[in-house]
Short mmCIF file of C-alpha atoms and ligand atoms in Angstrom, two decimals:
data_model
loop_
_atom_site.label_atom_id
_atom_site.label_comp_id
_atom_site.label_asym_id
_atom_site.label_seq_id
_atom_site.Cartn_x
_atom_site.Cartn_y
_atom_site.Cartn_z
CA MET G 75 -139.79 -34.30 94.74
CA ARG G 76 -137.10 -35.22 97.26
CA LYS G 77 -136.77 -32.49 99.87
CA ASN G 78 -133.17 -33.09 100.96
CA GLN G 79 -129.88 -33.68 99.20
CA GLN G 80 -129.02 -36.94 100.97
CA PRO G 81 -128.00 -39.90 98.81
CA LEU G 82 -131.07 -41.93 97.95
CA ALA G 83 -131.78 -45.20 99.66
CA TYR G 84 -131.84 -48.05 97.18
CA SER G 85 -135.23 -49.33 96.12
CA LEU G 86 -136.93 -51.68 98.49
CA ASN G 87 -138.53 -53.26 95.45
CA SER G 88 -135.39 -55.09 94.47
CA LEU G 89 -134.98 -57.10 91.28
CA ASN G 90 -134.01 -60.75 91.79
CA GLY G 91 -133.49 -60.17 95.49
CA SER G 92 -130.58 -57.71 95.09
CA GLU G 93 -130.82 -53.99 95.86
CA VAL G 94 -130.95 -51.95 92.71
CA MET G 95 -131.96 -48.50 91.52
CA ILE G 96 -134.45 -48.34 88.65
CA ILE G 97 -134.55 -45.13 86.64
CA LEU G 98 -136.96 -43.98 83.95
CA GLY G 99 -135.10 -41.94 81.30
CA ILE G 100 -136.89 -39.43 79.06
CA GLU G 101 -135.42 -37.75 75.97
CA THR G 102 -137.11 -35.15 73.74
CA SER G 103 -134.28 -32.75 72.79
CA CYS G 104 -134.69 -32.94 69.00
CA ASP G 105 -136.76 -35.19 66.74
CA GLU G 106 -136.97 -38.40 68.76
CA THR G 107 -139.42 -39.01 71.61
CA ALA G 108 -137.75 -41.63 73.78
CA ALA G 109 -138.26 -43.36 77.12
CA ALA G 110 -136.30 -46.18 78.75
CA VAL G 111 -136.13 -48.09 82.00
CA VAL G 112 -132.57 -48.79 83.16
CA VAL G 113 -131.24 -50.58 86.25
CA ASP G 114 -128.16 -49.16 88.02
CA GLY G 115 -127.19 -47.09 84.98
CA THR G 116 -126.08 -50.20 83.10
CA LYS G 117 -128.86 -52.69 82.38
CA ILE G 118 -131.60 -51.75 79.93
CA LEU G 119 -135.00 -53.24 80.78
CA SER G 120 -136.72 -51.36 77.94
CA SER G 121 -135.88 -48.61 75.46
CA VAL G 122 -138.49 -47.08 73.18
CA VAL G 123 -137.62 -44.50 70.51
CA SER G 124 -140.30 -42.87 68.37
CA SER G 125 -138.61 -41.09 65.48
CA GLN G 126 -140.12 -38.11 63.65
CA THR G 127 -137.96 -38.53 60.54
CA ASP G 128 -140.95 -38.93 58.22
CA ILE G 129 -142.47 -35.64 59.43
CA HIS G 130 -139.32 -33.58 58.83
CA HIS G 131 -138.12 -35.38 55.70
CA PRO G 132 -140.02 -33.15 53.20
CA TYR G 133 -138.42 -30.02 54.72
CA GLY G 134 -134.82 -31.27 54.53
CA GLY G 135 -134.27 -30.72 58.27
CA VAL G 136 -136.00 -30.58 61.64
CA VAL G 137 -138.85 -28.04 61.87
CA PRO G 138 -138.90 -27.04 65.58
CA GLU G 139 -142.62 -26.29 65.85
CA LEU G 140 -143.59 -29.60 64.22
CA ALA G 141 -141.13 -31.42 66.47
CA SER G 142 -142.60 -30.09 69.72
CA ARG G 143 -146.18 -30.79 68.60
CA LYS G 144 -145.26 -34.39 67.78
CA HIS G 145 -143.50 -34.81 71.15
CA ILE G 146 -146.74 -33.75 72.87
CA GLU G 147 -148.64 -36.47 70.97
CA SER G 148 -146.01 -39.15 71.60
CA ILE G 149 -144.72 -38.63 75.13
CA VAL G 150 -147.52 -40.47 77.01
CA PRO G 151 -147.72 -43.53 74.72
CA VAL G 152 -143.90 -43.79 74.54
CA VAL G 153 -143.49 -43.69 78.35
CA LYS G 154 -146.36 -46.17 78.79
CA GLU G 155 -144.75 -48.54 76.30
CA ALA G 156 -141.34 -48.28 78.02
CA ILE G 157 -142.87 -49.08 81.43
CA SER G 158 -144.92 -51.93 80.03
CA LYS G 159 -141.99 -53.49 78.11
CA SER G 160 -139.69 -53.23 81.15
CA GLY G 161 -141.94 -55.59 83.08
CA ILE G 162 -141.69 -53.46 86.25
CA ASP G 163 -144.49 -52.01 88.29
CA LEU G 164 -144.61 -48.19 88.43
CA LYS G 165 -144.05 -48.44 92.20
CA GLN G 166 -140.60 -49.90 91.54
CA LEU G 167 -139.33 -46.71 89.88
CA ASP G 168 -136.71 -44.98 92.06
CA GLY G 169 -136.36 -41.82 90.02
CA ILE G 170 -136.66 -40.08 86.65
CA ALA G 171 -133.85 -38.61 84.54
CA VAL G 172 -134.76 -36.23 81.73
CA THR G 173 -132.82 -34.26 79.13
CA GLN G 174 -132.58 -30.62 80.24
CA GLY G 175 -130.50 -29.40 77.28
CA PRO G 176 -128.93 -28.63 74.89
CA GLY G 177 -131.59 -28.94 72.20
CA LEU G 178 -134.72 -27.32 70.79
CA ILE G 179 -136.47 -25.40 73.57
CA GLY G 180 -140.02 -26.35 72.59
CA SER G 181 -139.07 -30.03 72.30
CA LEU G 182 -137.08 -30.07 75.55
CA LEU G 183 -139.98 -28.48 77.42
CA VAL G 184 -142.31 -31.35 76.55
CA GLY G 185 -140.09 -34.03 78.12
CA PHE G 186 -138.94 -31.81 80.99
CA SER G 187 -142.45 -30.74 82.02
CA PHE G 188 -143.69 -34.30 81.69
CA ALA G 189 -140.87 -35.57 83.93
CA LYS G 190 -141.55 -32.90 86.56
CA ALA G 191 -145.26 -33.74 86.69
CA TYR G 192 -144.75 -37.51 86.58
CA ALA G 193 -142.15 -37.45 89.37
CA PHE G 194 -144.44 -35.25 91.46
CA ALA G 195 -147.38 -37.60 90.92
CA LEU G 196 -145.30 -40.69 91.75
CA ASP G 197 -143.54 -38.88 94.63
CA ILE G 198 -140.07 -39.87 93.44
CA PRO G 199 -136.96 -37.73 92.79
CA TRP G 200 -136.06 -36.53 89.34
CA VAL G 201 -133.05 -34.87 87.72
CA GLY G 202 -132.41 -32.91 84.52
CA VAL G 203 -129.26 -34.00 82.68
CA ASN G 204 -127.04 -32.78 79.86
CA HIS G 205 -127.82 -34.62 76.62
CA LEU G 206 -124.12 -34.67 75.64
CA ASP G 207 -123.11 -36.30 78.95
CA GLY G 208 -125.85 -38.82 78.19
CA HIS G 209 -124.27 -39.73 74.83
CA ILE G 210 -120.89 -40.23 76.56
CA ASN G 211 -122.47 -42.46 79.20
CA SER G 212 -124.05 -44.65 76.49
CA VAL G 213 -120.88 -46.81 76.52
CA PHE G 214 -121.75 -47.94 80.07
CA LEU G 215 -124.85 -49.67 78.74
CA GLU G 216 -122.55 -52.11 76.92
CA SER G 217 -120.83 -55.14 78.43
CA ASP G 218 -117.26 -53.83 77.98
CA PRO G 219 -117.27 -50.18 79.15
CA PRO G 220 -113.99 -48.22 79.16
CA PRO G 221 -112.14 -47.76 82.47
CA PHE G 222 -111.71 -44.16 83.73
CA PRO G 223 -110.16 -41.91 82.64
CA PHE G 224 -110.78 -42.14 78.91
CA VAL G 225 -111.15 -39.77 75.97
CA ALA G 226 -114.53 -39.49 74.21
CA LEU G 227 -115.33 -38.35 70.70
CA LEU G 228 -118.95 -37.20 70.45
CA ALA G 229 -120.11 -36.76 66.86
CA SER G 230 -123.79 -35.97 66.46
CA GLY G 231 -126.08 -33.71 64.45
CA GLY G 232 -125.73 -30.77 66.82
CA HIS G 233 -122.30 -31.26 68.41
CA THR G 234 -118.82 -32.52 67.76
CA SER G 235 -116.42 -32.56 70.67
CA ILE G 236 -113.53 -34.31 72.34
CA THR G 237 -113.63 -34.69 76.11
CA HIS G 238 -111.51 -36.17 78.86
CA VAL G 239 -113.87 -38.30 80.91
CA VAL G 240 -112.70 -38.56 84.50
CA SER G 241 -115.87 -40.07 85.94
CA HIS G 242 -119.49 -40.50 84.86
CA THR G 243 -120.22 -36.88 85.71
CA GLU G 244 -116.79 -35.17 85.53
CA ILE G 245 -116.29 -34.51 81.82
CA GLU G 246 -113.68 -31.99 80.70
CA LEU G 247 -113.91 -30.37 77.28
CA MET G 248 -110.69 -30.66 75.19
CA GLY G 249 -112.03 -29.34 71.88
CA GLN G 250 -115.17 -28.85 69.84
CA THR G 251 -116.34 -27.75 66.44
CA ARG G 252 -116.04 -24.08 65.60
CA ASP G 253 -118.80 -24.25 62.98
CA ASP G 254 -120.78 -27.25 61.70
CA ALA G 255 -121.07 -30.48 63.68
CA ALA G 256 -119.93 -33.65 61.87
CA GLY G 257 -123.52 -34.93 61.53
CA GLU G 258 -124.63 -31.50 60.33
CA ALA G 259 -121.97 -31.69 57.59
CA PHE G 260 -123.36 -35.10 56.51
CA ASP G 261 -126.89 -33.63 56.49
CA LYS G 262 -125.89 -30.48 54.55
CA VAL G 263 -123.86 -32.40 51.97
CA ALA G 264 -126.77 -34.85 51.51
CA LYS G 265 -129.11 -31.90 50.99
CA LEU G 266 -126.90 -30.21 48.40
CA LEU G 267 -126.57 -33.52 46.53
CA GLY G 268 -130.39 -33.84 46.60
CA LEU G 269 -130.29 -36.98 48.79
CA GLY G 270 -132.81 -35.87 51.44
CA TYR G 271 -132.84 -35.83 55.26
CA PRO G 272 -131.37 -37.26 57.45
CA GLY G 273 -128.19 -37.38 55.42
CA GLY G 274 -125.74 -39.56 57.33
CA ILE G 275 -127.28 -42.92 56.63
CA VAL G 276 -127.89 -42.17 52.91
CA ILE G 277 -124.31 -40.96 52.43
CA GLU G 278 -122.98 -44.08 54.14
CA ARG G 279 -125.04 -46.32 51.84
CA LEU G 280 -124.05 -44.54 48.60
CA ALA G 281 -120.39 -44.25 49.63
CA LYS G 282 -120.14 -48.05 49.78
CA ASP G 283 -120.07 -48.10 45.93
CA GLY G 284 -117.61 -45.23 45.63
CA ASP G 285 -113.83 -44.79 45.63
CA PRO G 286 -112.81 -42.64 48.62
CA GLY G 287 -109.54 -41.70 46.90
CA LYS G 288 -110.99 -40.55 43.56
CA ILE G 289 -111.86 -36.98 44.56
CA ASP G 290 -109.43 -35.32 46.92
CA PHE G 291 -111.54 -33.25 49.32
CA PRO G 292 -109.67 -31.16 51.93
CA ARG G 293 -109.04 -32.21 55.53
CA THR G 294 -109.27 -29.34 58.01
CA TYR G 295 -107.09 -30.11 61.01
CA LEU G 296 -106.76 -26.49 62.26
CA ASP G 297 -103.96 -26.61 64.86
CA LYS G 298 -102.78 -30.24 64.75
CA SER G 299 -101.90 -30.22 68.45
CA GLU G 300 -105.32 -28.87 69.47
CA PHE G 301 -108.69 -30.58 69.38
CA ASP G 302 -111.09 -28.10 67.80
CA PHE G 303 -112.81 -29.03 64.54
CA SER G 304 -114.13 -27.19 61.51
CA PHE G 305 -116.38 -28.92 58.99
CA SER G 306 -117.67 -25.95 57.01
CA GLY G 307 -114.68 -26.12 54.60
CA ILE G 308 -115.37 -29.67 53.45
CA LYS G 309 -119.06 -28.80 52.94
CA THR G 310 -118.03 -25.80 50.80
CA ALA G 311 -115.56 -27.96 48.85
CA VAL G 312 -118.32 -30.44 47.98
CA SER G 313 -120.62 -27.58 47.01
CA ARG G 314 -117.91 -26.10 44.74
CA TYR G 315 -117.27 -29.52 43.14
CA VAL G 316 -120.98 -29.89 42.39
CA LYS G 317 -121.13 -26.42 40.77
CA ILE G 318 -118.04 -27.05 38.62
CA HIS G 319 -119.35 -30.49 37.54
CA GLU G 320 -122.97 -29.41 37.18
CA ASP G 321 -123.61 -31.74 34.23
CA SER G 322 -121.85 -34.84 35.51
CA TYR G 323 -121.91 -34.81 39.31
CA LYS G 324 -125.03 -37.00 39.50
CA GLN G 325 -123.09 -39.89 37.94
CA GLN G 326 -120.26 -39.34 40.45
CA ILE G 327 -122.35 -39.44 43.63
CA PRO G 328 -120.77 -42.67 44.98
CA ASP G 329 -117.25 -41.18 44.62
CA ILE G 330 -118.32 -37.78 46.00
CA THR G 331 -119.99 -39.30 49.08
CA ALA G 332 -117.09 -41.73 49.65
CA GLY G 333 -114.53 -38.91 49.34
CA PHE G 334 -116.47 -36.61 51.66
CA GLN G 335 -117.04 -39.34 54.26
CA GLU G 336 -113.36 -40.34 54.26
CA SER G 337 -112.27 -36.74 54.75
CA VAL G 338 -114.54 -36.32 57.82
CA ILE G 339 -113.43 -39.66 59.27
CA ASP G 340 -109.70 -38.88 58.74
CA VAL G 341 -110.05 -35.72 60.85
CA LEU G 342 -112.19 -37.32 63.58
CA SER G 343 -109.82 -40.27 63.88
CA TYR G 344 -106.65 -38.13 63.91
CA LYS G 345 -108.00 -35.81 66.62
CA VAL G 346 -109.42 -38.41 69.01
CA ILE G 347 -106.34 -40.62 68.85
CA ASN G 348 -104.03 -37.67 69.44
CA ALA G 349 -106.18 -36.53 72.36
CA ALA G 350 -105.91 -40.02 73.90
CA LEU G 351 -102.12 -40.01 73.39
CA GLN G 352 -101.84 -36.55 74.97
CA LYS G 353 -103.83 -37.70 78.02
CA SER G 354 -102.04 -41.08 78.10
CA CYS G 355 -105.39 -42.87 77.87
CA ASP G 356 -105.46 -46.27 76.23
CA HIS G 357 -109.26 -46.30 75.88
CA ILE G 358 -111.47 -44.08 73.77
CA ALA G 359 -115.26 -43.91 73.41
CA VAL G 360 -116.89 -42.91 70.13
CA VAL G 361 -120.52 -41.87 70.59
CA GLY G 362 -123.40 -39.95 68.98
CA GLY G 363 -125.41 -40.43 65.80
CA VAL G 364 -122.38 -40.33 63.48
CA ALA G 365 -120.83 -43.23 65.44
CA ALA G 366 -123.45 -45.40 63.71
CA ASN G 367 -121.45 -44.99 60.47
CA SER G 368 -119.95 -48.38 59.60
CA ARG G 369 -116.89 -46.95 57.83
CA LEU G 370 -116.16 -44.72 60.86
CA ARG G 371 -116.55 -47.69 63.23
CA GLU G 372 -114.18 -49.80 61.15
CA ARG G 373 -111.59 -47.01 60.78
CA LEU G 374 -111.66 -45.92 64.44
CA LYS G 375 -111.20 -49.52 65.66
CA GLN G 376 -108.34 -50.04 63.21
CA ASP G 377 -106.58 -46.67 63.76
CA ALA G 378 -106.91 -46.95 67.55
CA GLY G 379 -105.71 -50.55 67.52
CA GLU G 380 -102.55 -49.54 65.65
CA ARG G 381 -101.72 -47.24 68.60
CA ARG G 382 -102.66 -49.92 71.17
CA ILE G 383 -105.78 -47.96 72.10
CA THR G 384 -109.13 -49.72 72.57
CA ALA G 385 -112.08 -48.01 70.87
CA HIS G 386 -115.45 -48.48 72.60
CA ILE G 387 -118.30 -47.78 70.20
CA PRO G 388 -121.86 -48.52 71.36
CA SER G 389 -124.31 -50.67 69.39
CA LEU G 390 -126.25 -48.85 66.70
CA HIS G 391 -129.41 -48.43 68.82
CA LEU G 392 -127.36 -46.51 71.42
CA CYS G 393 -125.59 -44.16 68.95
CA GLY G 394 -128.60 -42.09 67.91
CA ASP G 395 -130.74 -40.25 70.44
CA ASN G 396 -132.28 -42.56 73.03
CA ALA G 397 -133.46 -42.37 76.63
CA ALA G 398 -131.38 -45.27 78.00
CA MET G 399 -128.28 -43.03 77.91
CA ILE G 400 -130.24 -40.33 79.80
CA ALA G 401 -131.18 -42.84 82.50
CA ALA G 402 -127.53 -44.04 82.57
CA ILE G 403 -126.13 -40.59 83.48
CA GLY G 404 -129.16 -39.66 85.62
CA TYR G 405 -128.56 -42.72 87.79
CA HIS G 406 -125.19 -41.33 88.92
CA TYR G 407 -126.67 -37.95 89.87
CA LEU G 408 -129.65 -39.45 91.71
CA LYS G 409 -127.43 -41.95 93.52
CA ASP G 410 -125.36 -39.01 94.82
CA GLY G 411 -128.46 -37.09 95.90
CA LYS G 412 -128.37 -34.53 93.09
CA VAL G 413 -131.98 -33.78 92.22
CA SER G 414 -133.78 -31.06 90.25
CA GLY G 415 -136.50 -28.78 91.58
CA MET G 416 -139.79 -27.43 90.27
CA ASN G 417 -138.20 -24.08 89.36
CA ASP G 418 -135.52 -25.61 87.12
CA ASP G 419 -135.78 -24.87 83.41
CA VAL G 420 -134.45 -26.27 80.13
CA PHE G 421 -131.49 -24.73 78.23
CA SER G 422 -130.90 -24.63 74.48
CA ARG G 423 -127.10 -24.32 74.41
CA VAL G 424 -124.22 -25.44 76.57
CA LYS G 425 -123.07 -22.42 78.56
CA THR G 426 -119.31 -22.21 79.06
CA GLY G 427 -116.88 -25.09 78.92
CA TRP G 428 -118.81 -28.35 79.03
O1 KG4 Q 577 -126.94 -38.10 68.12
P1 KG4 Q 577 -127.99 -37.86 67.10
O2 KG4 Q 577 -129.03 -38.93 66.87
O3 KG4 Q 577 -128.77 -36.54 67.38
C1 KG4 Q 577 -128.15 -35.37 67.86
O4 KG4 Q 577 -127.97 -35.30 69.12
O5 KG4 Q 577 -127.80 -34.53 67.01
O6 KG4 Q 577 -127.23 -37.57 65.72
C2 KG4 Q 577 -127.90 -37.33 64.53
C3 KG4 Q 577 -126.87 -37.13 63.43
C4 KG4 Q 577 -127.48 -36.66 62.12
O7 KG4 Q 577 -126.76 -35.55 61.66
C5 KG4 Q 577 -127.32 -37.86 61.21
O8 KG4 Q 577 -127.15 -37.52 59.83
C6 KG4 Q 577 -126.06 -38.48 61.76
O9 KG4 Q 577 -126.18 -38.36 63.15
N1 KG4 Q 577 -125.98 -39.90 61.39
C7 KG4 Q 577 -125.00 -40.43 60.64
C8 KG4 Q 577 -125.33 -41.79 60.46
N2 KG4 Q 577 -126.49 -42.05 61.12
C9 KG4 Q 577 -126.88 -40.87 61.69
N3 KG4 Q 577 -123.91 -39.85 60.10
C10 KG4 Q 577 -123.11 -40.66 59.37
N4 KG4 Q 577 -123.36 -41.96 59.13
C11 KG4 Q 577 -124.45 -42.57 59.66
N5 KG4 Q 577 -124.70 -43.87 59.42
ZN1 ZN Q 578 -127.91 -36.57 70.48
#
């Protein structure tokens, strides 16, 4: 553990003769055990994600106790694999970044405690980071990152928010969901249609054969000049449709999923583009698990383009939970001398603001 708060010296073990900072990222906030080695917050040397989907699938959602047990089994092999695939020697690591929250406490504790102990053993600094800031920083792992400031839409299983991103670490909340997150709505609708968990990817696949205009599900914009979301209404509307059409809804699943998906995308697109216009930003970032949705990617690029706004959406492997994004944000903290201490703890929810 670094004793002072001075900016870190760059690694003496440079890559290709240039001075660089090599960070190990660790992520265990939900149902993925992930580790990655990233150079200067931008270049991925390795990224390993071990998903627990098969374990939670029979329960229709993540079972916290099973998740933390599986993280305990996976953390050492996943970190070993990330180090080995990166091609670096352990001595070249300059620091460790680990998800501190928000997430499931038992799951977070596995990665956080591991990072503490590993950093202590290697005698390198470490820092706990916000998982949501990590998702936003995932766009900097791509070759065409947005210039600051930009507006970010984060749509994942636990959160949906719009932020004004001033720098890697200065992220101002503009609006967020008042009830379900967008990914949560996909998961709940999939469950009520009997499609299993996780729902997003199944809904996307089935919606491809449906007509998004056939069933007119509601769009909840709340105050059109504000940036909060509500997705519980659309979930209830799908549930009501299924009850009314109890005998025939199974034959209409492509149209139901397409209609639901389009409704969610309409709201997400409207809000993020209006937020960018309000902040006079001509770049937006769209991140989080739901950003893997191909219809959303296509619509956001098109809708943004019509307003002369560039939409930056990371590759699929960087949309879902991963540790490269954790290393990407952690790099900026460690570079500025912000480190965590042995007494620091995980947190399950974001406190106030962002
Ligand atoms: O960011 P993420 O991996 O984990 C959280 O931090 O929550 O997001 C997971 C969420 C799940 O709700 C999942 O259903 C959703 O992202 N998701 C999708 C797609 N792939 C994953 N939603 C819509 N379409 C997809 N293709
Ligand atoms: Zn996430």
